[in-house]
Coordinates of N, CA and C in Angstrom, one line a residue:
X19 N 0.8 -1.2 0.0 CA 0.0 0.0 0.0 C 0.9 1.2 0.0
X20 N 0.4 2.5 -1.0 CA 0.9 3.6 -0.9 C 0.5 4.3 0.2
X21 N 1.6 4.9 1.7 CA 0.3 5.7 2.5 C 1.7 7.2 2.6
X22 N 1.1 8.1 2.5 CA 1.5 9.4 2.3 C 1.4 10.1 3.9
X23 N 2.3 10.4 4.8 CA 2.0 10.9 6.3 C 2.8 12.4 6.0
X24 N 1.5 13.3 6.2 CA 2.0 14.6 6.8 C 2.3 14.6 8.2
X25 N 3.7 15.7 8.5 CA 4.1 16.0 9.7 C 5.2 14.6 9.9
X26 N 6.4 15.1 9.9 CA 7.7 14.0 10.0 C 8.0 14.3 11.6
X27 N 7.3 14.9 12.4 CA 8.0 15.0 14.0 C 7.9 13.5 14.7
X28 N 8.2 13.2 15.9 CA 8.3 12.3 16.4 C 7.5 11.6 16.2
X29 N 5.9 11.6 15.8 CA 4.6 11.0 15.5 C 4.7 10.2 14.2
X30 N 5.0 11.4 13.4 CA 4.7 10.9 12.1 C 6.2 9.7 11.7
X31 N 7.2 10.3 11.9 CA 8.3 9.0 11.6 C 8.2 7.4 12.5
X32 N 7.4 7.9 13.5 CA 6.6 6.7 14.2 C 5.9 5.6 12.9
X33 N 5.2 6.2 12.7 CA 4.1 5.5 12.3 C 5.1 5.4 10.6
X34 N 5.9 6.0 10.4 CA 6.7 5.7 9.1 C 7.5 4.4 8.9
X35 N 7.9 4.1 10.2 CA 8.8 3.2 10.7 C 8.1 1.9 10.7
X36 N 7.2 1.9 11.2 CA 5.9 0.7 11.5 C 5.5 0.4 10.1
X37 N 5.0 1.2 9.2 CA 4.5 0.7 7.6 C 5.9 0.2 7.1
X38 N 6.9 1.2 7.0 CA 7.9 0.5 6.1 C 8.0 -0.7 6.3
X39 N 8.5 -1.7 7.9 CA 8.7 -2.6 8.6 C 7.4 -3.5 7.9
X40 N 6.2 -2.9 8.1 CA 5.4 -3.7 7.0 C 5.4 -3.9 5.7
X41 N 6.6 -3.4 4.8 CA 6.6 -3.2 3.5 C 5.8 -2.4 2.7
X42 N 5.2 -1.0 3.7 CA 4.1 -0.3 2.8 C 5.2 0.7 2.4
X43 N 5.0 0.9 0.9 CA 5.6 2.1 0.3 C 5.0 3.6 0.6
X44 N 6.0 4.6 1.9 CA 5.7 5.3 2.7 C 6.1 6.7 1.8
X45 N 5.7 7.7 1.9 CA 6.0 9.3 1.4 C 5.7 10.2 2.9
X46 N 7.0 10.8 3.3 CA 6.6 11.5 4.4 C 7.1 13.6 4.0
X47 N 5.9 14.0 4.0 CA 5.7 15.4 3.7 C 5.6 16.3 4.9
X48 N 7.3 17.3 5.1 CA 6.9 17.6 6.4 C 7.2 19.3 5.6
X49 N 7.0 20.5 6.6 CA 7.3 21.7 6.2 C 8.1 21.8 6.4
X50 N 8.9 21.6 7.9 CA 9.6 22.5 8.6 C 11.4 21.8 8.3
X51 N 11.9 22.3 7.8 CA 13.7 21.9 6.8 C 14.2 20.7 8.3
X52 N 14.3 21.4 9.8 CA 14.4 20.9 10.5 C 14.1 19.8 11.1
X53 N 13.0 19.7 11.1 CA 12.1 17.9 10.9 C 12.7 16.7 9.9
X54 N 13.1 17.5 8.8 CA 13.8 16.4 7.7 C 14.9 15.6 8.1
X55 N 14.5 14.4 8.7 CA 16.0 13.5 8.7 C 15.9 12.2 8.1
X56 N 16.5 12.3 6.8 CA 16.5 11.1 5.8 C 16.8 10.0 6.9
X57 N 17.8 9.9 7.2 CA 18.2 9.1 8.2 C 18.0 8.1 9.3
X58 N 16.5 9.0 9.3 CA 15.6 8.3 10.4 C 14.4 7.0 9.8
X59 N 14.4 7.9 8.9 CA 13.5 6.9 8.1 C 14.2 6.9 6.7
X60 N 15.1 5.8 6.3 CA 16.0 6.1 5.2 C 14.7 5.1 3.7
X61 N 14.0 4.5 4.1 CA 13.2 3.9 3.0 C 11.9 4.6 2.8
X62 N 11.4 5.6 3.3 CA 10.4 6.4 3.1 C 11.0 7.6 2.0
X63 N 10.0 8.0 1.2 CA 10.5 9.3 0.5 C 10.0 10.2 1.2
X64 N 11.1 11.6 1.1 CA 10.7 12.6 1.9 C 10.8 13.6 1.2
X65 N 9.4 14.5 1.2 CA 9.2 15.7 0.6 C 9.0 17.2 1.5
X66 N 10.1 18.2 1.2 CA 9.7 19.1 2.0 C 9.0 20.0 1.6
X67 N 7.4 19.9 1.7 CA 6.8 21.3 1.1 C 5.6 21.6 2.4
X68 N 4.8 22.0 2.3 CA 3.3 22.4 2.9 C 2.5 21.4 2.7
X69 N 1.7 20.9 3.4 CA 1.1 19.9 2.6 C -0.5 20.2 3.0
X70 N -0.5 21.7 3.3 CA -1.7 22.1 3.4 C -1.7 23.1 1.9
X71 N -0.5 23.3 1.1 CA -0.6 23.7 -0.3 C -1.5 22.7 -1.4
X72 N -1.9 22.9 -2.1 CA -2.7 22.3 -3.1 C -1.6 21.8 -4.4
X73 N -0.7 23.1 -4.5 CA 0.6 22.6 -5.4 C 1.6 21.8 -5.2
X74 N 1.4 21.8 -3.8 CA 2.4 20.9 -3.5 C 2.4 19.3 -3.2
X75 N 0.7 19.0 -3.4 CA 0.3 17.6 -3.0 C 0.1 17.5 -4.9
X76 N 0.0 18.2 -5.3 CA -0.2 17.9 -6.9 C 1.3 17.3 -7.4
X77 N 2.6 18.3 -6.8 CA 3.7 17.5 -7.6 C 4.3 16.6 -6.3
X78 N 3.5 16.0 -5.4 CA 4.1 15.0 -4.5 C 3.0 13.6 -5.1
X79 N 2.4 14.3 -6.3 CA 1.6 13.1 -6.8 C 0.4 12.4 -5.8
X80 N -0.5 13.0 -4.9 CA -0.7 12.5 -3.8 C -2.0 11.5 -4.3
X81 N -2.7 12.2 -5.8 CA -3.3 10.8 -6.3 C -3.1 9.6 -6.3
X82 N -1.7 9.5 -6.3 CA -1.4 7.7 -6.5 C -1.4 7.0 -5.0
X83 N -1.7 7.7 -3.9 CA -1.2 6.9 -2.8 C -3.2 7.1 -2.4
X84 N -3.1 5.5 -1.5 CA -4.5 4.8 -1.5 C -5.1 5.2 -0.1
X85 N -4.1 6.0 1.3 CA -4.1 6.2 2.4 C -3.5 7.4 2.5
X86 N -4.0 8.6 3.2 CA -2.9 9.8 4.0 C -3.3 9.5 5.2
X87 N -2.2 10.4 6.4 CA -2.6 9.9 7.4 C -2.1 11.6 7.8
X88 N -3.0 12.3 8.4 CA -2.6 13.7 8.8 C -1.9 14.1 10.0
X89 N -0.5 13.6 10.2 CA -0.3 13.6 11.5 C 0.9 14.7 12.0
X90 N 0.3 16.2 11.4 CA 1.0 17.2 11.9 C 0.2 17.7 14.0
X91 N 1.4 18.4 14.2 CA 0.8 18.9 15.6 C -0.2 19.7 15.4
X92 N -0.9 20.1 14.4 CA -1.3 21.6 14.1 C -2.9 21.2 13.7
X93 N -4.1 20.6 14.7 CA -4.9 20.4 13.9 C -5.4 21.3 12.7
X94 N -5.9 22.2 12.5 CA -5.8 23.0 11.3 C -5.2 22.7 10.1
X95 N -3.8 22.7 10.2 CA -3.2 21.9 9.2 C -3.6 20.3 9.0
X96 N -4.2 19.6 10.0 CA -4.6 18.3 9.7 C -6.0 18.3 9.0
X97 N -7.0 18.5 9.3 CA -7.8 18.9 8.7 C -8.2 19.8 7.3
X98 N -7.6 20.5 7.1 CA -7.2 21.2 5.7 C -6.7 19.7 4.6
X99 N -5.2 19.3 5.2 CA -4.8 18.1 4.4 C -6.1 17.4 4.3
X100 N -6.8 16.4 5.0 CA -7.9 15.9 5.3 C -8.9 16.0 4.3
X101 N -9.5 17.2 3.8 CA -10.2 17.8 3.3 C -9.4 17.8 1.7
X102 N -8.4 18.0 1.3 CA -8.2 17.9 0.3 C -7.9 17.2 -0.3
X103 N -7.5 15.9 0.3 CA -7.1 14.1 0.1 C -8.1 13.8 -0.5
X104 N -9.2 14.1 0.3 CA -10.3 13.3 -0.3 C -11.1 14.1 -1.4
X105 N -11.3 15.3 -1.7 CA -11.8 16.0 -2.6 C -11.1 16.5 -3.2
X106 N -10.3 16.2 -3.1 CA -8.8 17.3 -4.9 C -8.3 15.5 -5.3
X107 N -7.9 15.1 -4.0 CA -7.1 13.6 -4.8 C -7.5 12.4 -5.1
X108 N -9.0 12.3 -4.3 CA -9.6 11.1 -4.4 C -9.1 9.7 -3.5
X109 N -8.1 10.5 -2.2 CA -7.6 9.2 -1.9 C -9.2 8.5 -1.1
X110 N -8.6 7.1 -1.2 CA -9.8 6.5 -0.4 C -9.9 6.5 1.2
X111 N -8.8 6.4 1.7 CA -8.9 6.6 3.0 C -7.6 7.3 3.8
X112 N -8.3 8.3 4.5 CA -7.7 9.8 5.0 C -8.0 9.6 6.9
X113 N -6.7 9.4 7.5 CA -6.6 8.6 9.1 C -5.7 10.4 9.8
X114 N -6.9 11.1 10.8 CA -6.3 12.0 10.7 C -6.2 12.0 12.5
X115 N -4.9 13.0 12.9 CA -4.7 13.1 14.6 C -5.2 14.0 14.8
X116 N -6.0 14.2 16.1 CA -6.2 14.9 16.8 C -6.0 15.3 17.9
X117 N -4.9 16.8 17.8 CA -4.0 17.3 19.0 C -5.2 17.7 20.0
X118 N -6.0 18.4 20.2 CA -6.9 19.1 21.1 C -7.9 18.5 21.0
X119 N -8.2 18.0 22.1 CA -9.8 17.0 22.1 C -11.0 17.8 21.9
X120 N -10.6 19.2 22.4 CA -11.8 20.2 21.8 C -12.4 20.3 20.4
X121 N -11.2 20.1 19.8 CA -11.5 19.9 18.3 C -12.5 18.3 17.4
X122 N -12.2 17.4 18.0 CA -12.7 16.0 17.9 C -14.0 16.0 17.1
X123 N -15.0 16.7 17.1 CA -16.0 17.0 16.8 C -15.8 18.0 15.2
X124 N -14.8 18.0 14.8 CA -14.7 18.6 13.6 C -14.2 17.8 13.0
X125 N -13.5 16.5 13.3 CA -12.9 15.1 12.6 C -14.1 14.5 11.9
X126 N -15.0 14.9 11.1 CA -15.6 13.7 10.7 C -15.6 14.3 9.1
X127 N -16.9 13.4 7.9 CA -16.8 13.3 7.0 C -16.7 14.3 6.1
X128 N -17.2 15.4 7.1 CA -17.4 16.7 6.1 C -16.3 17.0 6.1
X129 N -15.5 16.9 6.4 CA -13.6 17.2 6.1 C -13.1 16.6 6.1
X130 N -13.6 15.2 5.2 CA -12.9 14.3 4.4 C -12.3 13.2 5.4
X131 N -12.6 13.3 6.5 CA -11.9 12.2 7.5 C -12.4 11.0 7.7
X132 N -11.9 10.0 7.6 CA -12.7 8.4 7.5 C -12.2 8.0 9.4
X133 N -11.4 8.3 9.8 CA -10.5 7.6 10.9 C -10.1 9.1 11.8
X134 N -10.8 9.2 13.0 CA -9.6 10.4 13.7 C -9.4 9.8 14.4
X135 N -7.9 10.1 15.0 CA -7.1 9.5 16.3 C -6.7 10.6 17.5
X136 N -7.4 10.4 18.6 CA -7.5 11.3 19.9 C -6.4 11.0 20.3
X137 N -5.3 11.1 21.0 CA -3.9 10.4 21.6 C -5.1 10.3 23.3
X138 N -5.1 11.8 23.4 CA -5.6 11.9 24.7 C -7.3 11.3 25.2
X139 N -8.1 10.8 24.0 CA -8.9 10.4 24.6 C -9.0 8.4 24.3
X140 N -7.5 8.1 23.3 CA -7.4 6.7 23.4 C -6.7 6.5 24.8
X141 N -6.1 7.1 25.3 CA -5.5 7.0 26.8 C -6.4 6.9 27.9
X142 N -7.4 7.8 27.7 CA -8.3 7.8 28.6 C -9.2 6.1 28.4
X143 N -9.7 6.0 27.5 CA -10.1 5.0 27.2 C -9.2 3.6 27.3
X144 N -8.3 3.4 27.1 CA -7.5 2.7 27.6 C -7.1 2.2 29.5
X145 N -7.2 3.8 29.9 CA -7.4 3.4 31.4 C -8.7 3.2 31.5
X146 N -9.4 3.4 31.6 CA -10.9 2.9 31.7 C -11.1 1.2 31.2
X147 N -10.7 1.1 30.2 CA -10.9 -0.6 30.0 C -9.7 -1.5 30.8
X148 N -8.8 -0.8 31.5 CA -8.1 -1.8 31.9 C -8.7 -1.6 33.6
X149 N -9.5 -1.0 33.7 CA -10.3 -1.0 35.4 C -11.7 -1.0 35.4
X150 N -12.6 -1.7 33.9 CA -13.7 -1.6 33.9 C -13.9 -2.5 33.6
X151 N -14.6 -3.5 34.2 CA -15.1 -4.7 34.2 C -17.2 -4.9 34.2
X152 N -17.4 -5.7 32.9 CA -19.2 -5.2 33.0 C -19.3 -4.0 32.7
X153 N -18.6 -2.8 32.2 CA -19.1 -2.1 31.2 C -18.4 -2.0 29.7
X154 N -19.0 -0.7 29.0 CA -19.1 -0.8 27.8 C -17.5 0.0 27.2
X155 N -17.0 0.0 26.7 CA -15.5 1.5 26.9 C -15.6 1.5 25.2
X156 N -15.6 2.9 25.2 CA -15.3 3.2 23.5 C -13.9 3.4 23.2
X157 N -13.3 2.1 22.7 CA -12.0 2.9 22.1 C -11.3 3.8 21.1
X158 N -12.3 3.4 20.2 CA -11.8 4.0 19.0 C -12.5 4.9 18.2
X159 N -13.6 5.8 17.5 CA -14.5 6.5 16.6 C -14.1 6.6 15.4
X160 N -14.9 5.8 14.9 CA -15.0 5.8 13.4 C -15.9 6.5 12.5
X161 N -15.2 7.8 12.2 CA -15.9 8.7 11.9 C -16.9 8.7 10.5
X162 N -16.3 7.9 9.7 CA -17.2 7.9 8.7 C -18.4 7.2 8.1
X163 N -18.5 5.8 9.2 CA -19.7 5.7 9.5 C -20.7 5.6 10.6
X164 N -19.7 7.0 11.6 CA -20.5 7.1 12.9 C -20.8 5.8 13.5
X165 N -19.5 5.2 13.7 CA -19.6 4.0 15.0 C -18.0 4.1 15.1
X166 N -18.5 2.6 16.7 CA -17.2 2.8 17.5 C -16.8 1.4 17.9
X167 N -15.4 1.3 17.8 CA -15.0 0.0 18.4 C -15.0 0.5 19.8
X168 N -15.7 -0.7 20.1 CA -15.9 -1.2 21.5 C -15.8 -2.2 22.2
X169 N -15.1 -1.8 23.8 CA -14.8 -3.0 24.2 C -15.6 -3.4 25.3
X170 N -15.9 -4.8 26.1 CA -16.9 -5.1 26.9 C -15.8 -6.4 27.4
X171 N -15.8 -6.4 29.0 CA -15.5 -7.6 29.7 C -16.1 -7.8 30.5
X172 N -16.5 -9.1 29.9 CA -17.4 -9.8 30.9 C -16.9 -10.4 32.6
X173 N -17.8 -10.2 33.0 CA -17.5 -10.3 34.4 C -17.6 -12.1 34.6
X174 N -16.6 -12.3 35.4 CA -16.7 -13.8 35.9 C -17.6 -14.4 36.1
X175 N -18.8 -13.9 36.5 CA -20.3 -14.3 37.5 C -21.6 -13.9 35.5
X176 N -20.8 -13.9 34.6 CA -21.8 -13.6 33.7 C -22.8 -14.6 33.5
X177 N -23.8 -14.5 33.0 CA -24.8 -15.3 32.6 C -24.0 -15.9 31.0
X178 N -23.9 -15.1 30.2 CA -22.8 -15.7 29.1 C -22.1 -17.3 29.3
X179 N -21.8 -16.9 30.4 CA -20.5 -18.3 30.6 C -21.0 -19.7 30.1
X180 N -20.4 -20.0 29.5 CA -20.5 -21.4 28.9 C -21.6 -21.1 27.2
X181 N -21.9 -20.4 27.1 CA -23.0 -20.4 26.3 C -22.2 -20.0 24.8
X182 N -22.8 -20.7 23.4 CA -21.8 -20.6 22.4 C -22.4 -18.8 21.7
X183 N -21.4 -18.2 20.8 CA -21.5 -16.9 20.4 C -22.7 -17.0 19.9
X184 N -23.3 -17.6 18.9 CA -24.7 -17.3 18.0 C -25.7 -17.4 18.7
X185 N -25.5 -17.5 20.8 CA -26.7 -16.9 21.6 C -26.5 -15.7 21.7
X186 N -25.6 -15.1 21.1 CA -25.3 -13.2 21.9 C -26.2 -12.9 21.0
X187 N -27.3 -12.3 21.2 CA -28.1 -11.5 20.5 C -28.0 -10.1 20.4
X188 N -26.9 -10.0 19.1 CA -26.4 -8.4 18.9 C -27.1 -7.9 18.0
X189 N -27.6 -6.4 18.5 CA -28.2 -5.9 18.0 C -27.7 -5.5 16.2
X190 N -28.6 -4.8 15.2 CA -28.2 -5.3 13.8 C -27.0 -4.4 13.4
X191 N -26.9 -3.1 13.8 CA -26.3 -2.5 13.8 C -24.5 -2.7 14.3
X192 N -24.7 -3.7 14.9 CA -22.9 -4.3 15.5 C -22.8 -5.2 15.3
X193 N -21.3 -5.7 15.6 CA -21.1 -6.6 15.0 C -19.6 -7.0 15.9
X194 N -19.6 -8.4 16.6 CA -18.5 -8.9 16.9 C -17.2 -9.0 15.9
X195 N -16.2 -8.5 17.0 CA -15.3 -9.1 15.5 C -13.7 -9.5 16.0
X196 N -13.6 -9.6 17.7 CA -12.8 -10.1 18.2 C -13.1 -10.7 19.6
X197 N -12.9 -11.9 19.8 CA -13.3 -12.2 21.5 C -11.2 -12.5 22.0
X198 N -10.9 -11.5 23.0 CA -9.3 -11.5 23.4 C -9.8 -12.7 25.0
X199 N -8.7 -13.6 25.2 CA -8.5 -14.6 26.4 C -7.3 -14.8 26.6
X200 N -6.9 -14.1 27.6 CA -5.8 -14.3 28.0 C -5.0 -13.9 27.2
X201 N -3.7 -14.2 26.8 CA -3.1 -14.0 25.3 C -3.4 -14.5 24.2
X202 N -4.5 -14.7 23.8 CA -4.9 -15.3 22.6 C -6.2 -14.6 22.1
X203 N -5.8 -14.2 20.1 CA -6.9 -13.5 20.2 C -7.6 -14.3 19.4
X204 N -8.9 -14.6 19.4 CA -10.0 -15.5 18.8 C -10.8 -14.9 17.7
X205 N -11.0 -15.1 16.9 CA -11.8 -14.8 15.6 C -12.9 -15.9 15.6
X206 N -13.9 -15.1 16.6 CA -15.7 -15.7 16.6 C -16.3 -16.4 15.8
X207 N -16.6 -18.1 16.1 CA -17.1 -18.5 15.6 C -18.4 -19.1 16.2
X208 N -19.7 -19.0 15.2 CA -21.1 -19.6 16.0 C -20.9 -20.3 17.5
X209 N -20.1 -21.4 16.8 CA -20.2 -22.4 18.3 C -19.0 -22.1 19.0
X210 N -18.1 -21.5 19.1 CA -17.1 -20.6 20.4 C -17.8 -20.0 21.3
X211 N -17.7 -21.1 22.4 CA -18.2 -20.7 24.2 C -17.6 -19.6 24.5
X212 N -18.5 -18.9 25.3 CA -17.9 -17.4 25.7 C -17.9 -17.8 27.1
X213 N -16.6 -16.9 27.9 CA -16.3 -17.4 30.0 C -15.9 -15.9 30.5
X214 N -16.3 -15.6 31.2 CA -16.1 -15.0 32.4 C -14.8 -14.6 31.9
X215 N -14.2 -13.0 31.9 CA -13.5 -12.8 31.6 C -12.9 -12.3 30.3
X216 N -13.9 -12.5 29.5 CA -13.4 -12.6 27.7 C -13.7 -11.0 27.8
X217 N -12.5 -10.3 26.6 CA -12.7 -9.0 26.5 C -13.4 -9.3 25.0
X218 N -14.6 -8.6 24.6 CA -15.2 -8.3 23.3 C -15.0 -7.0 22.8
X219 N -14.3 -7.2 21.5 CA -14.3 -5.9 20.8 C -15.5 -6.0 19.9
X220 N -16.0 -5.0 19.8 CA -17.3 -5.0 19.0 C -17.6 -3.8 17.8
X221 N -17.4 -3.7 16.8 CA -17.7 -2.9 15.9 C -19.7 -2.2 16.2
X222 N -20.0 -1.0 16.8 CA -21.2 -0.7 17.0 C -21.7 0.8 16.2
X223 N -22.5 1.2 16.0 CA -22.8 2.4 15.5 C -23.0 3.1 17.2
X224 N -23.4 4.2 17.4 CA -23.9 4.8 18.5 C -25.1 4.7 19.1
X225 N -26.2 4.7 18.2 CA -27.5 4.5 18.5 C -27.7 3.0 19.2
X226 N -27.2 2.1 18.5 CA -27.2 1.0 19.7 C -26.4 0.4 20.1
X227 N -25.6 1.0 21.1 CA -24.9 0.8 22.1 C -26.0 0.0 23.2
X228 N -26.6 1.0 23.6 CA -27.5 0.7 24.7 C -28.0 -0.6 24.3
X229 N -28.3 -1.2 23.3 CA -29.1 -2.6 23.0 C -27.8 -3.7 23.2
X230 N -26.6 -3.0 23.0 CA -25.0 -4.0 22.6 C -25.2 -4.2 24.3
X231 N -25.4 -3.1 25.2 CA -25.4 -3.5 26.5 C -26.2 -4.8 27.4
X232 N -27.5 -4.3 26.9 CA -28.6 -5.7 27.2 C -28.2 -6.6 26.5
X233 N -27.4 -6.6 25.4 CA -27.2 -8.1 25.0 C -26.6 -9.0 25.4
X234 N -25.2 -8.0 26.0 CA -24.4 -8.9 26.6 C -24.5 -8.8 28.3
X235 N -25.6 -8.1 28.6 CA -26.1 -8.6 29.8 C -25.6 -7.3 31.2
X236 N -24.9 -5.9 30.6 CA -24.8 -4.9 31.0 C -26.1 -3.8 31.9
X237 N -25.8 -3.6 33.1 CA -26.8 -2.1 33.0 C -27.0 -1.3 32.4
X238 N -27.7 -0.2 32.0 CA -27.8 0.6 31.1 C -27.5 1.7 32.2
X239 N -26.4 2.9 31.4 CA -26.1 3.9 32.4 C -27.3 4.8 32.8
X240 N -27.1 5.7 33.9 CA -27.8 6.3 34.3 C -28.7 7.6 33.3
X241 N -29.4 8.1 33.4 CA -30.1 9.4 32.4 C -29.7 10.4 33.1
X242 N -29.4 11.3 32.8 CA -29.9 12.4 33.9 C -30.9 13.3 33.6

């Protein structure tokens, strides 16, 4: 896969490092002359222009690559790229960060974004699922079809236990798509018993969440 990352600071050569190692043919587009270190990432190509320019994603060819990933410090600048990925270049899928969680709510499709990444609110979420047991935790928002990976562990004392997956009666909208045990991660099948303990990742839209909850045998949070 072609994936194109604006913003070469510590973030972006991150995630440069990780695709190359996976063999994806990487283009890292940073502004600032100082951020440029061939060196760091010596198998990525590196372009130094703006990549919130329009000229400059035209001769960085940004049509040909199949993923951008917007991962300057500057939401503004991520968002702008964002927006023009998808409506000047036609890429298919545009994975953008989000520095200020205040902002989060501007990551969605109308500016071209398929994927935003919170740092600060996957952290939060991440302590919450490692001390939430019997509830629901959102990890991840997927913004372009308004749903969320979600995680759920079941408590030891579940009613679940013993019972094979095609009793979970998940509402139509979600959709299992990982049961984690211990070190082992399981790809769901009908007759795979579920135990006390199993973390579910669940692909859900928003609206039924609350039904993902009764299904797997959760309270429903409080109203105010």
């Amino acid at each position: 896969m072609r994936v194109a990352i604006a913003g070469a600071g510590a973030v972006g050569r991150s995630i440069a490092r990780e695709l190359v190692r996976s063999q994806h043919d990487v283009m890292l587009i940073e502004r600032k002359l100082e951020h440029i270190e061939h060196g760091s990432v010596p198998e990525a190509t590196w372009v130094h222009a703006d990549a919130c320019e329009l000229s400059s994603l035209e001769a960085a060819s940004l049509e040909s690559y199949e993923t951008v990933i917007a991962a300057t410090g500057d939401d503004k600048a991520n968002l702008v790229l964002s927006l023009l990925a998808k409506t000047e270049f036609g890429v298919s899928r545009v994975v953008a960060r989000v520095n200020d969680p205040r902002n989060e709510w501007l990551f969605d499709e109308s500016w071209g974004v398929d994927v935003a990444v919170s740092t600060p609110r996957m952290l939060a979420s991440l302590v919450e699922e490692a001390v939430s047991v019997g509830d629901l935790v959102r990890l991840m928002t997927l913004r372009q079809g308004q749903a969320n990976l979600v995680e759920v562990t079941l408590p030891d004392n579940t009613a679940l236990a013993g019972k094979p997956v095609r009793k979970l009666q998940v509402p139509r909208d979600a959709a299992l798509v990982t049961i984690l045990r211990g070190g082992r991660v399981i790809v769901p099948q009908p007759d795979d018993p579920l135990e006390g303990g199993d973390e579910l990742l669940f692909v859900a839209s928003v609206d039924v969440e609350d039904d993902l909850r009764a299904a797997v045998g959760l309270h429903l949070p409080q109203r105010n």
